[in-house]
């Protein structure tokens, strides 16, 4: 192992030990697990209200169980047609129709809150140590690049148990509250989706750590990271809007479609496919995007006094 990668690994291990010692790892687990528990419980409550309303409109009264009406609906072609309409892709909708509804909901809310949590948690990891002067002692023994990348790798490793705990929390709520819960298929789908969400959030981890290299202020670093999350969502929304407009030329549509490749949302739907032809390129693209967001910050930090 070369000296650079040895220093990266040492920094990553130190980041893990520091997270455990300072209880930061515990806070991260609680945030991801708590978010999953609350969101899943909300989903089941919402599902129960829909079922009660539907049964009341049919004159059958309320239901004590949760999920039976929804299961009957999902066993029909209605679920497949709904997913095809949401994804705007018949083949993808057909593929998703065979997945656990709870796992699909986990997939949906993980894309919404996991990047935001990552932006808040990881955006202070470099700026905090620069602000108090601790980075000067570390950088006597290693390079700036190895130090920042090691912190980035340490945060990536912390993300794994956090996502696994969130998936386990969603499964536990489903097991306790859904009468038609299929434990085995749901566990399989939740485990798979938690792994795919890790690749998706990695792009935002690179953005958060990159933002942390831009300033000594932890508050500003967090603001920069959150603005980055908002900016990628805005770019994706504009690209989807203009690429589907009839008045836009083919060249213009191609430009907007290409622009989506520079934001994580542009690779999100590819992760939903079950075949390697879609998933592997999407994983690789998200890791490249993560470095694309991270490396300019390292370069700029190397140009100023730390």
Coordinates of C-alpha atoms in Angstrom, one line a residue:
X1 CA 0.0 0.0 0.0
X2 CA 1.4 3.4 -1.0
X3 CA 1.9 6.1 1.6
X4 CA -1.0 8.2 0.2
X5 CA -3.5 5.4 0.6
X6 CA -2.1 4.3 3.9
X7 CA -2.7 7.8 5.2
X8 CA -6.2 7.8 3.7
X9 CA -7.1 4.6 5.5
X10 CA -5.6 5.8 8.8
X11 CA -7.6 9.0 8.6
X12 CA -10.8 7.1 7.8
X13 CA -10.3 4.8 10.8
X14 CA -9.6 7.8 13.0
X15 CA -12.8 9.4 11.7
X16 CA -14.7 6.3 12.7
X17 CA -13.2 6.2 16.2
X18 CA -13.9 9.9 16.7
X19 CA -17.5 9.4 15.6
X20 CA -17.9 6.6 18.2
X21 CA -16.1 8.4 21.0
X22 CA -18.1 11.7 20.5
X23 CA -21.4 9.9 20.0
X24 CA -21.7 11.4 16.6
X25 CA -22.2 7.9 15.1
X26 CA -25.0 7.3 17.6
X27 CA -26.7 10.5 16.6
X28 CA -26.4 9.6 12.9
X29 CA -28.0 6.2 13.6
X30 CA -30.8 7.8 15.6
X31 CA -31.5 10.3 12.9
X32 CA -31.7 7.8 10.1
X33 CA -33.6 5.2 12.1
X34 CA -35.9 7.8 13.6
X35 CA -36.7 9.2 10.1
X36 CA -37.5 5.7 8.8
X37 CA -39.7 4.9 11.8
X38 CA -41.7 8.1 11.6
X39 CA -42.0 8.0 7.8
X40 CA -43.1 4.4 7.7
X41 CA -45.6 4.9 10.5
X42 CA -47.0 7.9 8.6
X43 CA -47.3 5.9 5.4
X44 CA -49.2 3.1 7.2
X45 CA -51.5 5.7 8.9
X46 CA -52.2 7.3 5.5
X47 CA -52.9 3.9 4.0
X48 CA -55.3 3.1 6.8
X49 CA -57.2 6.4 6.3
X50 CA -57.5 5.6 2.6
X51 CA -58.8 2.1 3.3
X52 CA -61.3 3.4 5.9
X53 CA -62.6 6.1 3.5
X54 CA -62.9 3.6 0.7
X55 CA -64.8 1.0 2.8
X56 CA -67.1 3.7 4.2
X57 CA -68.0 5.0 0.8
X58 CA -69.0 1.4 -0.1
X59 CA -71.1 1.2 3.0
X60 CA -68.9 -1.5 4.6
X61 CA -67.8 0.6 7.6
X62 CA -64.2 1.0 8.9
X63 CA -61.6 -1.8 9.1
X64 CA -59.6 -3.0 12.0
X65 CA -56.8 -4.4 9.8
X66 CA -54.4 -2.4 7.7
X67 CA -53.2 -3.3 4.2
X68 CA -55.8 -5.8 3.1
X69 CA -57.6 -3.5 0.7
X70 CA -54.3 -2.1 -0.6
X71 CA -53.1 -5.7 -1.2
X72 CA -56.2 -6.5 -3.2
X73 CA -55.6 -3.4 -5.3
X74 CA -51.9 -4.2 -5.8
X75 CA -52.8 -7.7 -6.9
X76 CA -54.6 -6.2 -9.9
X77 CA -53.3 -4.4 -12.9
X78 CA -54.1 -1.1 -11.2
X79 CA -50.8 -1.0 -9.3
X80 CA -48.8 -1.8 -12.5
X81 CA -50.6 1.0 -14.4
X82 CA -50.0 3.4 -11.5
X83 CA -46.3 2.7 -11.4
X84 CA -46.0 2.9 -15.2
X85 CA -47.6 6.3 -15.1
X86 CA -45.4 7.5 -12.2
X87 CA -42.1 6.3 -13.8
X88 CA -43.3 7.2 -17.3
X89 CA -41.9 3.8 -18.4
X90 CA -44.0 0.7 -19.0
X91 CA -41.1 -1.8 -18.6
X92 CA -39.9 -0.1 -15.4
X93 CA -43.4 0.0 -14.0
X94 CA -43.9 -3.7 -14.7
X95 CA -40.6 -4.4 -12.9
X96 CA -41.5 -2.4 -9.8
X97 CA -45.0 -4.0 -9.6
X98 CA -43.3 -7.1 -8.3
X99 CA -41.5 -5.2 -5.4
X100 CA -42.8 -4.8 -1.9
X101 CA -44.9 -1.6 -1.6
X102 CA -43.2 -0.8 1.7
X103 CA -39.8 -1.1 0.1
X104 CA -40.8 1.2 -2.7
X105 CA -42.0 3.8 -0.1
X106 CA -38.7 3.4 1.7
X107 CA -36.9 4.0 -1.6
X108 CA -39.0 7.2 -2.2
X109 CA -38.5 8.8 1.2
X110 CA -34.9 7.8 1.4
X111 CA -34.2 9.9 -1.7
X112 CA -35.9 12.8 0.0
X113 CA -34.4 13.0 3.4
X114 CA -31.1 11.0 3.3
X115 CA -29.3 13.6 1.1
X116 CA -30.4 16.4 3.4
X117 CA -29.2 14.6 6.5
X118 CA -25.9 13.8 4.9
X119 CA -25.5 17.5 3.9
X120 CA -26.1 18.5 7.5
X121 CA -23.9 15.8 9.2
X122 CA -20.9 15.7 6.9
X123 CA -20.6 19.4 5.9
X124 CA -18.7 20.3 9.1
X125 CA -16.2 17.5 9.2
X126 CA -13.3 19.6 7.6
X127 CA -14.4 23.1 8.5
X128 CA -14.6 22.3 12.3
X129 CA -11.0 21.1 12.5
X130 CA -9.7 24.0 10.3
X131 CA -11.5 26.5 12.5
X132 CA -9.9 25.3 15.8
X133 CA -6.5 24.8 14.2
X134 CA -6.4 21.0 14.7
X135 CA -5.8 20.4 11.0
X136 CA -2.4 22.0 11.3
X137 CA -1.1 19.2 13.5
X138 CA -2.6 16.5 11.2
X139 CA -1.2 18.1 8.0
X140 CA 2.4 17.9 9.4
X141 CA 2.2 14.1 9.0
X142 CA 0.0 13.7 5.9
X143 CA -1.1 15.5 2.8
X144 CA -4.2 17.7 2.6
X145 CA -5.6 15.4 -0.1
X146 CA -5.2 12.2 1.9
X147 CA -6.7 13.9 5.0
X148 CA -9.8 15.1 3.3
X149 CA -10.4 11.9 1.3
X150 CA -9.9 9.9 4.5
X151 CA -12.6 11.9 6.2
X152 CA -14.8 11.4 3.2
X153 CA -14.2 7.7 3.3
X154 CA -14.9 7.6 7.0
X155 CA -18.3 9.2 6.5
X156 CA -19.1 6.8 3.7
X157 CA -18.4 3.9 6.1
X158 CA -20.6 5.5 8.8
X159 CA -23.4 5.7 6.2
X160 CA -23.6 1.9 5.8
X161 CA -25.0 1.0 9.3
X162 CA -27.2 4.1 9.3
X163 CA -29.0 3.0 6.1
X164 CA -29.2 -0.6 7.3
X165 CA -30.8 0.5 10.5
X166 CA -33.3 2.7 8.7
X167 CA -34.2 -0.2 6.5
X168 CA -34.6 -2.5 9.5
X169 CA -36.7 0.1 11.2
X170 CA -39.1 0.3 8.2
X171 CA -39.3 -3.5 8.2
X172 CA -40.1 -3.7 11.9
X173 CA -42.9 -1.1 11.6
X174 CA -44.4 -3.0 8.6
X175 CA -44.2 -6.3 10.4
X176 CA -46.0 -5.0 13.5
X177 CA -48.7 -2.9 11.7
X178 CA -49.5 -4.4 8.3
X179 CA -51.7 -7.5 8.3
X180 CA -50.7 -8.5 4.8
X181 CA -47.0 -7.9 5.4
X182 CA -44.7 -10.3 3.5
X183 CA -41.7 -10.4 5.7
X184 CA -39.3 -12.2 3.4
X185 CA -39.8 -10.3 0.1
X186 CA -39.9 -7.0 2.1
X187 CA -36.6 -7.7 3.8
X188 CA -35.0 -8.6 0.5
X189 CA -36.2 -5.5 -1.2
X190 CA -35.4 -3.2 1.7
X191 CA -31.8 -4.6 1.9
X192 CA -31.3 -4.1 -1.8
X193 CA -32.7 -0.6 -1.8
X194 CA -30.7 0.5 1.2
X195 CA -27.5 -0.5 -0.7
X196 CA -28.6 1.4 -3.8
X197 CA -29.5 4.5 -1.7
X198 CA -25.9 4.4 -0.3
X199 CA -24.6 5.0 -3.8
X200 CA -27.1 7.7 -4.4
X201 CA -26.2 9.5 -1.1
X202 CA -22.5 9.2 -1.9
X203 CA -22.9 11.9 -4.5
X204 CA -24.2 14.2 -1.8
X205 CA -21.5 13.1 0.6
X206 CA -18.9 14.4 -1.9
X207 CA -20.9 17.6 -2.2
X208 CA -21.0 18.0 1.7
X209 CA -17.3 17.4 2.3
X210 CA -16.5 19.6 -0.7
X211 CA -18.6 22.4 0.9
X212 CA -16.7 21.8 4.1
X213 CA -13.4 22.6 2.4
X214 CA -14.6 26.0 1.2
X215 CA -14.9 27.8 4.6
X216 CA -13.8 27.8 8.2
X217 CA -17.3 28.4 9.3
X218 CA -19.4 25.3 10.1
X219 CA -22.6 27.2 9.6
X220 CA -21.6 28.4 6.2
X221 CA -20.4 25.0 5.2
X222 CA -23.8 23.5 6.1
X223 CA -25.5 26.3 4.2
X224 CA -23.4 25.6 1.1
X225 CA -24.1 21.9 1.3
X226 CA -27.9 22.5 1.6
X227 CA -27.8 25.0 -1.3
X228 CA -26.0 22.3 -3.3
X229 CA -28.8 19.8 -2.6
X230 CA -31.4 22.4 -3.6
X231 CA -29.5 23.4 -6.8
X232 CA -29.3 19.8 -8.0
X233 CA -33.0 19.4 -7.5
X234 CA -33.7 22.6 -9.4
X235 CA -31.5 21.6 -12.3
X236 CA -33.2 18.2 -12.5
X237 CA -36.6 19.8 -12.4
X238 CA -35.8 22.3 -15.1
X239 CA -34.1 19.6 -17.3
X240 CA -37.2 17.4 -17.0
X241 CA -39.5 20.3 -17.9
X242 CA -37.6 21.5 -20.9
X243 CA -36.7 18.1 -22.3
X244 CA -40.4 17.2 -22.5
X245 CA -41.5 20.5 -24.1
X246 CA -42.8 20.1 -27.7
X247 CA -41.5 23.6 -28.6
X248 CA -37.9 22.7 -27.7
X249 CA -35.7 21.6 -30.5
X250 CA -34.0 18.2 -30.5
X251 CA -30.7 19.8 -29.9
X252 CA -32.2 21.7 -26.9
X253 CA -33.7 18.5 -25.5
X254 CA -30.4 16.8 -25.9
X255 CA -28.7 19.6 -23.9
X256 CA -31.2 19.4 -21.0
X257 CA -31.0 15.6 -21.0
X258 CA -27.2 15.8 -20.9
X259 CA -27.4 18.3 -18.0
X260 CA -29.3 15.8 -15.9
X261 CA -26.3 13.5 -16.0
X262 CA -24.4 16.1 -13.9
X263 CA -26.8 15.8 -11.0
X264 CA -27.6 12.7 -8.8
X265 CA -31.3 12.7 -9.7
X266 CA -30.5 12.0 -13.3
X267 CA -29.3 8.5 -12.4
X268 CA -32.0 7.8 -9.8
X269 CA -34.4 5.9 -12.0
X270 CA -31.6 3.7 -13.4
X271 CA -31.0 2.3 -9.9
X272 CA -34.6 1.0 -9.8
X273 CA -33.9 -1.5 -12.6
X274 CA -33.0 -5.0 -11.5
X275 CA -30.5 -5.6 -14.3
X276 CA -26.8 -4.8 -14.2
X277 CA -27.0 -3.0 -17.6
X278 CA -28.8 -0.1 -15.8
X279 CA -27.6 -0.4 -12.2
X280 CA -23.8 -0.7 -12.6
X281 CA -23.4 2.4 -14.9
X282 CA -25.6 4.4 -12.5
X283 CA -23.5 3.3 -9.5
X284 CA -20.3 4.2 -11.3
X285 CA -21.8 7.6 -12.4
X286 CA -22.8 8.5 -8.9
X287 CA -19.4 7.7 -7.5
X288 CA -17.8 9.8 -10.3
X289 CA -20.2 12.7 -9.4
X290 CA -19.2 12.4 -5.8
X291 CA -15.6 12.9 -6.7
X292 CA -16.6 15.7 -9.2
X293 CA -18.2 17.6 -6.3
X294 CA -15.3 16.8 -3.8
X295 CA -12.1 17.4 -5.7
X296 CA -12.6 21.1 -6.7
X297 CA -13.0 21.8 -3.0
X298 CA -9.7 20.0 -2.2
X299 CA -8.0 22.0 -4.9
X300 CA -9.3 25.3 -3.6
X301 CA -8.3 24.4 0.0
X302 CA -4.8 23.6 -1.1
X303 CA -4.5 27.1 -2.4
X304 CA -5.2 28.8 0.9
X305 CA -3.7 28.6 4.4
X306 CA -5.3 25.9 6.6

